[in-house]
mmCIF file of C-alpha atoms in Angstrom:
data_model
loop_
_atom_site.group_PDB
_atom_site.id
_atom_site.type_symbol
_atom_site.label_atom_id
_atom_site.label_comp_id
_atom_site.label_asym_id
_atom_site.label_seq_id
_atom_site.Cartn_x
_atom_site.Cartn_y
_atom_site.Cartn_z
ATOM 1 C CA UNK A 854 102.297 81.555 74.800
ATOM 2 C CA UNK A 855 104.964 83.350 76.725
ATOM 3 C CA UNK A 856 107.761 85.314 75.079
ATOM 4 C CA UNK A 857 111.091 85.939 76.783
ATOM 5 C CA UNK A 858 113.846 88.159 76.621
ATOM 6 C CA UNK A 859 117.246 86.883 75.323
ATOM 7 C CA UNK A 860 118.654 90.396 75.264
ATOM 8 C CA UNK A 861 117.445 93.961 75.525
ATOM 9 C CA UNK A 862 118.072 95.376 72.038
ATOM 10 C CA UNK A 863 116.587 93.102 69.027
ATOM 11 C CA UNK A 864 115.834 90.293 71.481
ATOM 12 C CA UNK A 865 115.681 86.649 70.098
ATOM 13 C CA UNK A 866 112.150 85.316 71.331
ATOM 14 C CA UNK A 867 111.581 81.955 72.896
ATOM 15 C CA UNK A 868 108.080 80.389 73.266
ATOM 16 C CA UNK A 869 106.481 78.257 75.688
ATOM 17 C CA UNK A 870 103.189 76.702 75.294
ATOM 18 C CA UNK A 871 101.026 78.687 77.760
ATOM 19 C CA UNK A 872 99.133 81.878 77.632
ATOM 20 C CA UNK A 873 99.728 85.163 79.825
ATOM 21 C CA UNK A 874 98.628 84.311 83.220
ATOM 22 C CA UNK A 875 97.957 80.951 82.708
ATOM 23 C CA UNK A 876 99.162 78.697 85.654
ATOM 24 C CA UNK A 877 102.343 76.458 85.267
ATOM 25 C CA UNK A 878 100.053 73.553 86.337
ATOM 26 C CA UNK A 879 98.008 73.937 83.489
ATOM 27 C CA UNK A 880 100.948 73.283 81.178
ATOM 28 C CA UNK A 881 103.198 70.998 82.991
ATOM 29 C CA UNK A 882 105.632 73.651 83.917
ATOM 30 C CA UNK A 883 107.217 73.647 87.336
ATOM 31 C CA UNK A 884 105.229 76.127 89.829
ATOM 32 C CA UNK A 885 106.821 79.070 91.313
ATOM 33 C CA UNK A 886 109.679 78.749 93.611
ATOM 34 C CA UNK A 887 109.983 81.099 96.751
ATOM 35 C CA UNK A 888 111.853 83.634 94.786
ATOM 36 C CA UNK A 889 110.866 83.219 91.085
ATOM 37 C CA UNK A 890 112.277 84.710 88.247
ATOM 38 C CA UNK A 891 111.368 85.282 84.434
ATOM 39 C CA UNK A 892 112.391 83.843 82.128
ATOM 40 C CA UNK A 893 112.973 80.681 84.218
ATOM 41 C CA UNK A 894 116.677 78.769 83.904
ATOM 42 C CA UNK A 895 118.645 78.102 81.528
ATOM 43 C CA UNK A 896 117.574 81.527 79.988
ATOM 44 C CA UNK A 897 119.050 84.649 81.522
ATOM 45 C CA UNK A 898 116.570 86.220 84.091
ATOM 46 C CA UNK A 899 115.311 89.754 83.188
ATOM 47 C CA UNK A 900 112.501 90.112 86.223
ATOM 48 C CA UNK A 901 113.215 88.666 89.709
ATOM 49 C CA UNK A 902 110.800 88.838 92.616
ATOM 50 C CA UNK A 903 112.023 90.923 95.481
ATOM 51 C CA UNK A 904 109.233 90.935 98.104
ATOM 52 C CA UNK A 905 105.652 91.250 99.024
ATOM 53 C CA UNK A 906 104.162 94.179 101.225
ATOM 54 C CA UNK A 907 100.717 93.538 102.891
ATOM 55 C CA UNK A 908 101.657 95.781 105.902
ATOM 56 C CA UNK A 909 104.194 97.849 107.645
ATOM 57 C CA UNK A 910 105.950 94.786 109.218
ATOM 58 C CA UNK A 911 106.855 93.486 105.570
ATOM 59 C CA UNK A 912 109.380 96.675 104.947
ATOM 60 C CA UNK A 913 110.601 96.265 108.730
ATOM 61 C CA UNK A 914 108.281 99.202 110.048
ATOM 62 C CA UNK A 915 107.799 98.037 113.704
ATOM 63 C CA UNK A 916 105.445 99.745 116.267
ATOM 64 C CA UNK A 917 107.331 101.229 119.428
ATOM 65 C CA UNK A 918 105.946 99.748 122.572
ATOM 66 C CA UNK A 919 103.999 102.992 123.198
ATOM 67 C CA UNK A 920 102.215 102.952 120.000
ATOM 68 C CA UNK A 921 101.185 99.488 120.644
ATOM 69 C CA UNK A 922 99.739 100.187 124.251
ATOM 70 C CA UNK A 923 97.934 103.238 122.623
ATOM 71 C CA UNK A 924 96.573 101.329 119.800
ATOM 72 C CA UNK A 925 95.396 98.487 122.377
ATOM 73 C CA UNK A 926 93.885 101.196 124.477
ATOM 74 C CA UNK A 927 92.033 102.590 121.573
ATOM 75 C CA UNK A 928 90.916 99.124 120.399
ATOM 76 C CA UNK A 929 92.662 99.571 117.170
ATOM 77 C CA UNK A 930 93.888 96.136 115.604
ATOM 78 C CA UNK A 931 96.960 95.500 113.246
ATOM 79 C CA UNK A 932 94.615 94.493 110.545
ATOM 80 C CA UNK A 933 93.562 98.020 110.121
ATOM 81 C CA UNK A 934 97.111 98.863 109.046
ATOM 82 C CA UNK A 935 97.239 95.858 106.341
ATOM 83 C CA UNK A 936 96.235 96.677 102.677
ATOM 84 C CA UNK A 937 92.981 95.572 101.641
ATOM 85 C CA UNK A 938 92.410 96.273 97.908
ATOM 86 C CA UNK A 939 95.261 98.132 96.572
ATOM 87 C CA UNK A 940 94.780 99.915 93.147
ATOM 88 C CA UNK A 941 97.687 102.592 92.595
ATOM 89 C CA UNK A 942 101.193 102.657 93.562
ATOM 90 C CA UNK A 943 104.047 105.293 93.763
ATOM 91 C CA UNK A 944 107.619 105.070 95.195
ATOM 92 C CA UNK A 945 110.326 107.624 95.762
ATOM 93 C CA UNK A 946 112.532 108.872 98.360
ATOM 94 C CA UNK A 947 112.526 105.637 100.327
ATOM 95 C CA UNK A 948 108.559 105.773 100.706
ATOM 96 C CA UNK A 949 105.885 103.458 99.015
ATOM 97 C CA UNK A 950 102.363 105.096 98.560
ATOM 98 C CA UNK A 951 99.302 102.620 98.004
ATOM 99 C CA UNK A 952 95.863 103.678 97.113
ATOM 100 C CA UNK A 953 93.392 101.397 98.782
ATOM 101 C CA UNK A 954 89.552 101.887 97.549
ATOM 102 C CA UNK A 955 88.602 98.883 99.560
ATOM 103 C CA UNK A 956 89.442 100.499 102.789
ATOM 104 C CA UNK A 957 89.129 104.060 101.550
ATOM 105 C CA UNK A 958 92.595 105.547 102.220
ATOM 106 C CA UNK A 959 96.075 105.923 100.981
ATOM 107 C CA UNK A 960 98.718 103.840 102.933
ATOM 108 C CA UNK A 961 102.149 105.619 103.324
ATOM 109 C CA UNK A 962 105.153 103.409 104.050
ATOM 110 C CA UNK A 963 108.402 105.251 105.266
ATOM 111 C CA UNK A 964 111.204 102.953 105.169
ATOM 112 C CA UNK A 965 113.755 105.471 105.762
ATOM 113 C CA UNK A 966 112.126 106.903 109.035
ATOM 114 C CA UNK A 967 110.485 103.507 109.992
ATOM 115 C CA UNK A 968 107.176 105.145 109.906
ATOM 116 C CA UNK A 969 103.716 104.376 108.658
ATOM 117 C CA UNK A 970 100.684 106.496 108.525
ATOM 118 C CA UNK A 971 97.392 106.720 106.623
ATOM 119 C CA UNK A 972 95.521 109.415 104.769
ATOM 120 C CA UNK A 973 91.781 108.906 105.270
ATOM 121 C CA UNK A 974 90.228 112.490 104.769
ATOM 122 C CA UNK A 975 90.289 115.513 102.372
ATOM 123 C CA UNK A 976 88.411 118.770 102.957
ATOM 124 C CA UNK A 977 87.208 117.268 106.475
ATOM 125 C CA UNK A 978 85.500 114.535 104.141
ATOM 126 C CA UNK A 979 86.528 110.723 104.209
ATOM 127 C CA UNK A 980 87.926 109.445 101.000
ATOM 128 C CA UNK A 981 85.502 107.257 99.189
ATOM 129 C CA UNK A 982 87.471 105.678 96.327
ATOM 130 C CA UNK A 983 91.192 106.868 96.029
ATOM 131 C CA UNK A 984 92.663 105.459 92.767
ATOM 132 C CA UNK A 985 95.617 107.694 91.341
ATOM 133 C CA UNK A 986 98.647 108.644 93.342
ATOM 134 C CA UNK A 987 101.640 110.592 92.412
ATOM 135 C CA UNK A 988 104.254 112.593 94.503
ATOM 136 C CA UNK A 989 106.488 115.639 93.392
ATOM 137 C CA UNK A 990 110.097 116.388 94.406
ATOM 138 C CA UNK A 991 109.014 118.446 97.409
ATOM 139 C CA UNK A 992 107.128 115.269 98.758
ATOM 140 C CA UNK A 993 103.589 116.694 98.075
ATOM 141 C CA UNK A 994 101.298 113.833 97.426
ATOM 142 C CA UNK A 995 98.423 114.087 94.690
ATOM 143 C CA UNK A 996 95.584 111.970 95.133
ATOM 144 C CA UNK A 997 92.621 111.244 92.945
ATOM 145 C CA UNK A 998 89.082 109.944 94.234
ATOM 146 C CA UNK A 999 86.792 108.448 91.741
ATOM 147 C CA UNK A 1000 83.588 108.946 94.070
ATOM 148 C CA UNK A 1001 84.675 112.580 95.421
ATOM 149 C CA UNK A 1002 85.391 113.592 91.751
ATOM 150 C CA UNK A 1003 88.525 115.405 92.824
ATOM 151 C CA UNK A 1004 92.477 115.570 92.836
ATOM 152 C CA UNK A 1005 93.812 116.403 96.460
ATOM 153 C CA UNK A 1006 97.089 117.566 97.626
ATOM 154 C CA UNK A 1007 98.846 116.790 100.727
ATOM 155 C CA UNK A 1008 101.847 117.619 102.506
ATOM 156 C CA UNK A 1009 104.742 115.335 103.398
ATOM 157 C CA UNK A 1010 103.339 114.649 106.793
ATOM 158 C CA UNK A 1011 99.776 113.865 105.083
ATOM 159 C CA UNK A 1012 98.253 117.395 105.888
ATOM 160 C CA UNK A 1013 95.734 118.337 103.428
ATOM 161 C CA UNK A 1014 96.730 121.398 101.543
ATOM 162 C CA UNK A 1015 94.310 122.103 98.247
ATOM 163 C CA UNK A 1016 92.177 120.731 95.570
ATOM 164 C CA UNK A 1017 92.870 120.451 91.972
ATOM 165 C CA UNK A 1018 90.014 120.853 89.572
ATOM 166 C CA UNK A 1019 86.552 120.517 91.166
ATOM 167 C CA UNK A 1020 83.488 117.800 90.705
ATOM 168 C CA UNK A 1021 82.175 120.019 87.829
ATOM 169 C CA UNK A 1022 85.491 119.613 86.105
ATOM 170 C CA UNK A 1023 85.799 115.723 86.299
ATOM 171 C CA UNK A 1024 83.758 113.149 85.541
ATOM 172 C CA UNK A 1025 85.567 110.287 87.019
ATOM 173 C CA UNK A 1026 89.419 110.895 87.798
ATOM 174 C CA UNK A 1027 91.696 108.036 88.089
ATOM 175 C CA UNK A 1028 95.139 107.709 87.075
ATOM 176 C CA UNK A 1029 97.851 110.888 87.734
ATOM 177 C CA UNK A 1030 101.227 111.673 86.440
ATOM 178 C CA UNK A 1031 103.349 114.616 87.111
ATOM 179 C CA UNK A 1032 106.295 116.727 85.497
ATOM 180 C CA UNK A 1033 108.088 119.761 86.661
ATOM 181 C CA UNK A 1034 105.124 122.131 85.642
ATOM 182 C CA UNK A 1035 101.979 120.068 84.894
ATOM 183 C CA UNK A 1036 99.806 117.598 86.501
ATOM 184 C CA UNK A 1037 98.060 114.974 84.251
ATOM 185 C CA UNK A 1038 94.798 113.551 85.342
ATOM 186 C CA UNK A 1039 93.168 110.515 83.393
ATOM 187 C CA UNK A 1040 89.433 111.370 83.457
ATOM 188 C CA UNK A 1041 88.360 107.915 82.733
ATOM 189 C CA UNK A 1042 84.419 108.411 82.172
ATOM 190 C CA UNK A 1043 85.224 111.691 80.557
ATOM 191 C CA UNK A 1044 87.609 109.850 77.979
ATOM 192 C CA UNK A 1045 90.143 112.551 78.088
ATOM 193 C CA UNK A 1046 93.237 113.791 79.981
ATOM 194 C CA UNK A 1047 93.015 117.044 81.653
ATOM 195 C CA UNK A 1048 96.273 119.065 82.347
ATOM 196 C CA UNK A 1049 96.809 121.525 85.204
ATOM 197 C CA UNK A 1050 99.383 124.129 85.961
ATOM 198 C CA UNK A 1051 101.552 122.816 89.144
ATOM 199 C CA UNK A 1052 102.112 126.366 89.949
ATOM 200 C CA UNK A 1053 98.447 127.648 90.400
ATOM 201 C CA UNK A 1054 96.134 124.345 89.806
ATOM 202 C CA UNK A 1055 94.523 125.946 86.818
ATOM 203 C CA UNK A 1056 93.218 123.766 83.790
ATOM 204 C CA UNK A 1057 95.871 124.412 81.099
ATOM 205 C CA UNK A 1058 94.421 122.226 78.503
ATOM 206 C CA UNK A 1059 92.863 118.542 77.698
ATOM 207 C CA UNK A 1060 93.190 116.148 75.078
ATOM 208 C CA UNK A 1061 91.193 113.006 73.628
ATOM 209 C CA UNK A 1062 87.578 112.286 73.267
ATOM 210 C CA UNK A 1063 85.327 109.079 73.133
ATOM 211 C CA UNK A 1064 86.083 106.895 70.090
ATOM 212 C CA UNK A 1065 88.892 104.600 68.482
ATOM 213 C CA UNK A 1066 90.668 106.636 66.301
ATOM 214 C CA UNK A 1067 94.373 108.099 67.045
ATOM 215 C CA UNK A 1068 94.332 110.050 69.931
ATOM 216 C CA UNK A 1069 90.616 109.187 71.020
ATOM 217 C CA UNK A 1070 89.820 107.292 74.289
ATOM 218 C CA UNK A 1071 87.206 104.496 75.417
ATOM 219 C CA UNK A 1072 87.599 104.411 79.278
ATOM 220 C CA UNK A 1073 91.261 105.142 79.681
ATOM 221 C CA UNK A 1074 92.696 104.484 83.439
ATOM 222 C CA UNK A 1075 96.159 104.849 84.106
ATOM 223 C CA UNK A 1076 99.282 107.030 83.002
ATOM 224 C CA UNK A 1077 102.752 107.137 83.360
ATOM 225 C CA UNK A 1078 105.497 109.672 82.487
ATOM 226 C CA UNK A 1079 109.101 108.925 81.390
ATOM 227 C CA UNK A 1080 111.459 111.214 79.470
ATOM 228 C CA UNK A 1081 108.676 113.659 78.488
ATOM 229 C CA UNK A 1082 106.465 111.051 76.919
ATOM 230 C CA UNK A 1083 103.120 109.998 78.431
ATOM 231 C CA UNK A 1084 101.978 106.427 78.143
ATOM 232 C CA UNK A 1085 98.104 105.904 78.677
ATOM 233 C CA UNK A 1086 96.359 102.474 78.848
ATOM 234 C CA UNK A 1087 93.016 103.172 76.745
ATOM 235 C CA UNK A 1088 91.281 100.156 78.349
ATOM 236 C CA UNK A 1089 88.119 99.517 76.311
ATOM 237 C CA UNK A 1090 90.081 100.212 73.097
ATOM 238 C CA UNK A 1091 92.406 97.437 74.444
ATOM 239 C CA UNK A 1092 95.419 99.488 73.484
ATOM 240 C CA UNK A 1093 98.342 101.778 74.884
ATOM 241 C CA UNK A 1094 98.780 105.094 73.453
ATOM 242 C CA UNK A 1095 101.891 107.369 73.598
ATOM 243 C CA UNK A 1096 101.735 111.016 73.566
ATOM 244 C CA UNK A 1097 104.140 114.087 73.824
ATOM 245 C CA UNK A 1098 103.686 116.217 77.026
ATOM 246 C CA UNK A 1099 101.882 118.739 75.037
ATOM 247 C CA UNK A 1100 99.065 115.936 74.186
ATOM 248 C CA UNK A 1101 100.035 115.308 70.970
ATOM 249 C CA UNK A 1102 99.634 111.701 69.629
ATOM 250 C CA UNK A 1103 102.789 109.712 68.709
ATOM 251 C CA UNK A 1104 101.874 105.808 68.373
ATOM 252 C CA UNK A 1105 99.590 103.285 69.626
ATOM 253 C CA UNK A 1106 99.847 99.290 70.022
ATOM 254 C CA UNK A 1107 97.339 96.702 71.128
ATOM 255 C CA UNK A 1108 94.821 94.448 70.194
ATOM 256 C CA UNK A 1109 91.999 92.491 71.868
ATOM 257 C CA UNK A 1110 92.280 89.014 72.683
ATOM 258 C CA UNK A 1111 93.392 86.133 75.115
ATOM 259 C CA UNK A 1112 96.741 85.321 73.648
ATOM 260 C CA UNK A 1113 100.326 86.619 74.130
ATOM 261 C CA UNK A 1114 100.680 90.537 73.255
ATOM 262 C CA UNK A 1115 96.661 90.779 73.529
ATOM 263 C CA UNK A 1116 94.859 92.938 75.976
ATOM 264 C CA UNK A 1117 91.709 91.878 77.565
ATOM 265 C CA UNK A 1118 91.623 93.882 80.827
ATOM 266 C CA UNK A 1119 94.801 96.306 80.623
ATOM 267 C CA UNK A 1120 95.108 98.379 83.867
ATOM 268 C CA UNK A 1121 98.284 99.647 85.042
ATOM 269 C CA UNK A 1122 101.512 101.034 83.094
ATOM 270 C CA UNK A 1123 104.732 101.889 83.577
ATOM 271 C CA UNK A 1124 108.217 102.102 81.716
ATOM 272 C CA UNK A 1125 111.497 101.070 82.808
ATOM 273 C CA UNK A 1126 114.976 102.794 82.413
ATOM 274 C CA UNK A 1127 115.275 101.242 79.011
ATOM 275 C CA UNK A 1128 112.096 101.975 77.560
ATOM 276 C CA UNK A 1129 110.321 98.882 78.235
ATOM 277 C CA UNK A 1130 106.617 99.287 78.556
ATOM 278 C CA UNK A 1131 105.019 97.325 81.406
ATOM 279 C CA UNK A 1132 101.082 96.631 81.318
ATOM 280 C CA UNK A 1133 99.179 94.859 83.971
ATOM 281 C CA UNK A 1134 96.009 92.808 82.799
ATOM 282 C CA UNK A 1135 93.306 91.976 85.309
ATOM 283 C CA UNK A 1136 91.942 88.972 83.058
ATOM 284 C CA UNK A 1137 95.634 87.374 82.619
ATOM 285 C CA UNK A 1138 96.558 88.280 86.085
ATOM 286 C CA UNK A 1139 100.057 89.036 84.644
ATOM 287 C CA UNK A 1140 102.192 92.131 83.482
ATOM 288 C CA UNK A 1141 103.310 91.875 79.939
ATOM 289 C CA UNK A 1142 106.197 93.944 78.829
ATOM 290 C CA UNK A 1143 106.495 95.344 75.301
ATOM 291 C CA UNK A 1144 109.069 97.329 73.578
ATOM 292 C CA UNK A 1145 108.146 100.989 72.007
ATOM 293 C CA UNK A 1146 106.793 99.331 68.820
ATOM 294 C CA UNK A 1147 104.520 97.068 70.662
ATOM 295 C CA UNK A 1148 106.429 93.936 70.373
ATOM 296 C CA UNK A 1149 106.036 91.577 73.269
ATOM 297 C CA UNK A 1150 109.152 90.837 74.976
ATOM 298 C CA UNK A 1151 108.139 89.183 78.255
ATOM 299 C CA UNK A 1152 105.057 87.940 80.493
ATOM 300 C CA UNK A 1153 105.419 87.357 84.175
ATOM 301 C CA UNK A 1154 102.763 86.271 86.828
ATOM 302 C CA UNK A 1155 99.793 83.658 86.579
ATOM 303 C CA UNK A 1156 96.723 83.427 88.459
ATOM 304 C CA UNK A 1157 97.074 82.514 92.297
ATOM 305 C CA UNK A 1158 98.130 83.629 95.630
ATOM 306 C CA UNK A 1159 101.698 82.285 95.811
ATOM 307 C CA UNK A 1160 104.955 84.385 95.301
ATOM 308 C CA UNK A 1161 104.842 85.771 91.900
ATOM 309 C CA UNK A 1162 101.387 84.965 91.186
ATOM 310 C CA UNK A 1163 98.485 87.656 91.029
ATOM 311 C CA UNK A 1164 94.924 88.141 91.183
ATOM 312 C CA UNK A 1165 93.270 91.120 89.402
ATOM 313 C CA UNK A 1166 96.540 93.089 89.216
ATOM 314 C CA UNK A 1167 95.796 96.894 88.784
ATOM 315 C CA UNK A 1168 98.498 99.788 89.141
ATOM 316 C CA UNK A 1169 101.975 99.477 88.242
ATOM 317 C CA UNK A 1170 104.966 101.805 89.124
ATOM 318 C CA UNK A 1171 108.641 101.594 88.306
ATOM 319 C CA UNK A 1172 110.970 103.746 90.311
ATOM 320 C CA UNK A 1173 114.559 105.025 89.610
ATOM 321 C CA UNK A 1174 116.336 101.633 90.460
ATOM 322 C CA UNK A 1175 113.912 99.742 88.151
ATOM 323 C CA UNK A 1176 112.035 98.186 90.909
ATOM 324 C CA UNK A 1177 108.618 97.296 89.595
ATOM 325 C CA UNK A 1178 105.839 97.687 91.719
ATOM 326 C CA UNK A 1179 102.361 95.817 91.038
ATOM 327 C CA UNK A 1180 99.138 96.434 93.072
ATOM 328 C CA UNK A 1181 97.806 92.779 93.375
ATOM 329 C CA UNK A 1182 94.416 93.788 94.273
ATOM 330 C CA UNK A 1183 92.667 90.600 95.268
ATOM 331 C CA UNK A 1184 95.730 89.364 96.864
ATOM 332 C CA UNK A 1185 95.646 92.335 99.381
ATOM 333 C CA UNK A 1186 99.391 93.184 98.573
ATOM 334 C CA UNK A 1187 101.822 95.112 96.749
ATOM 335 C CA UNK A 1188 104.711 92.711 94.945
ATOM 336 C CA UNK A 1189 107.770 94.092 94.143
ATOM 337 C CA UNK A 1190 109.978 92.942 91.113
ATOM 338 C CA UNK A 1191 113.527 93.723 89.914
ATOM 339 C CA UNK A 1192 114.099 94.420 86.281
ATOM 340 C CA UNK A 1193 117.683 93.182 85.466
ATOM 341 C CA UNK A 1194 119.775 94.920 83.125
ATOM 342 C CA UNK A 1195 121.836 93.045 80.759
ATOM 343 C CA UNK A 1196 125.346 93.059 81.965
#
């Protein structure tokens, strides 16, 4: 069952007979067109497909003849620059950052300068499983690696600067979020969130423990910060939890299941400028959108490889323009959508 916006505040909801992620062909609905929107006509669209990114060329980044000649000489093929299995996404300052645990690297797409590069090492050690990524206003990149058990910081050019925490502090770090003063790291197998000082990298506090009570976690994965609130996917408790930036529990919503508004394998989380909460679900191959109280407003995406379809979606990020970036893991791409505000 899909629920659609009819407005932003107090929306009237319309129902279609399909589950989140279910193929339109299974319900007799029309298959996605080349640039799909949700909900479909005649309703007013709220989500519009924009583009897919599988490599530098998809955002207009082209190699110079000198670069092509050098790569040919070195035996480097274009497929080495393509996304293999994306997980985390961050976008800002006309750059898009994509963690790729399948290729053991971080992709950096710089549309403004027409440049693409990769980060493959930290502390002279090859990345093993880069998962979370966040970038501050200075352009410094914070990257978690769940196998190396660390969070690593790089400058704008991809040069390694320092490490946050250590393998002795983390059990298995995943999602990262930043504010002006703090670094928030989800420690999935530690069932907690660790908070570090941005100024000196020291551990300030931690919150959460394994359990299913308010503020407890069971394998949390991803985190997003918006207007001083922390939104966390508490994956194996099949819910979203919301905290103040001091780690104080505020609210939670979610339940296990395979119907609209349920969670099966919740992964990425992000929040748009109007406070709507987006949660990707790797089982549904879809992104569900909720209000702050946990009411389902809209679901977009379904299983497949075509435009707007997904296969094991993971990280989600929303930028200041309300562009929604979804790591479409097993389709080897990031899909970009636009949230359309009510006029």
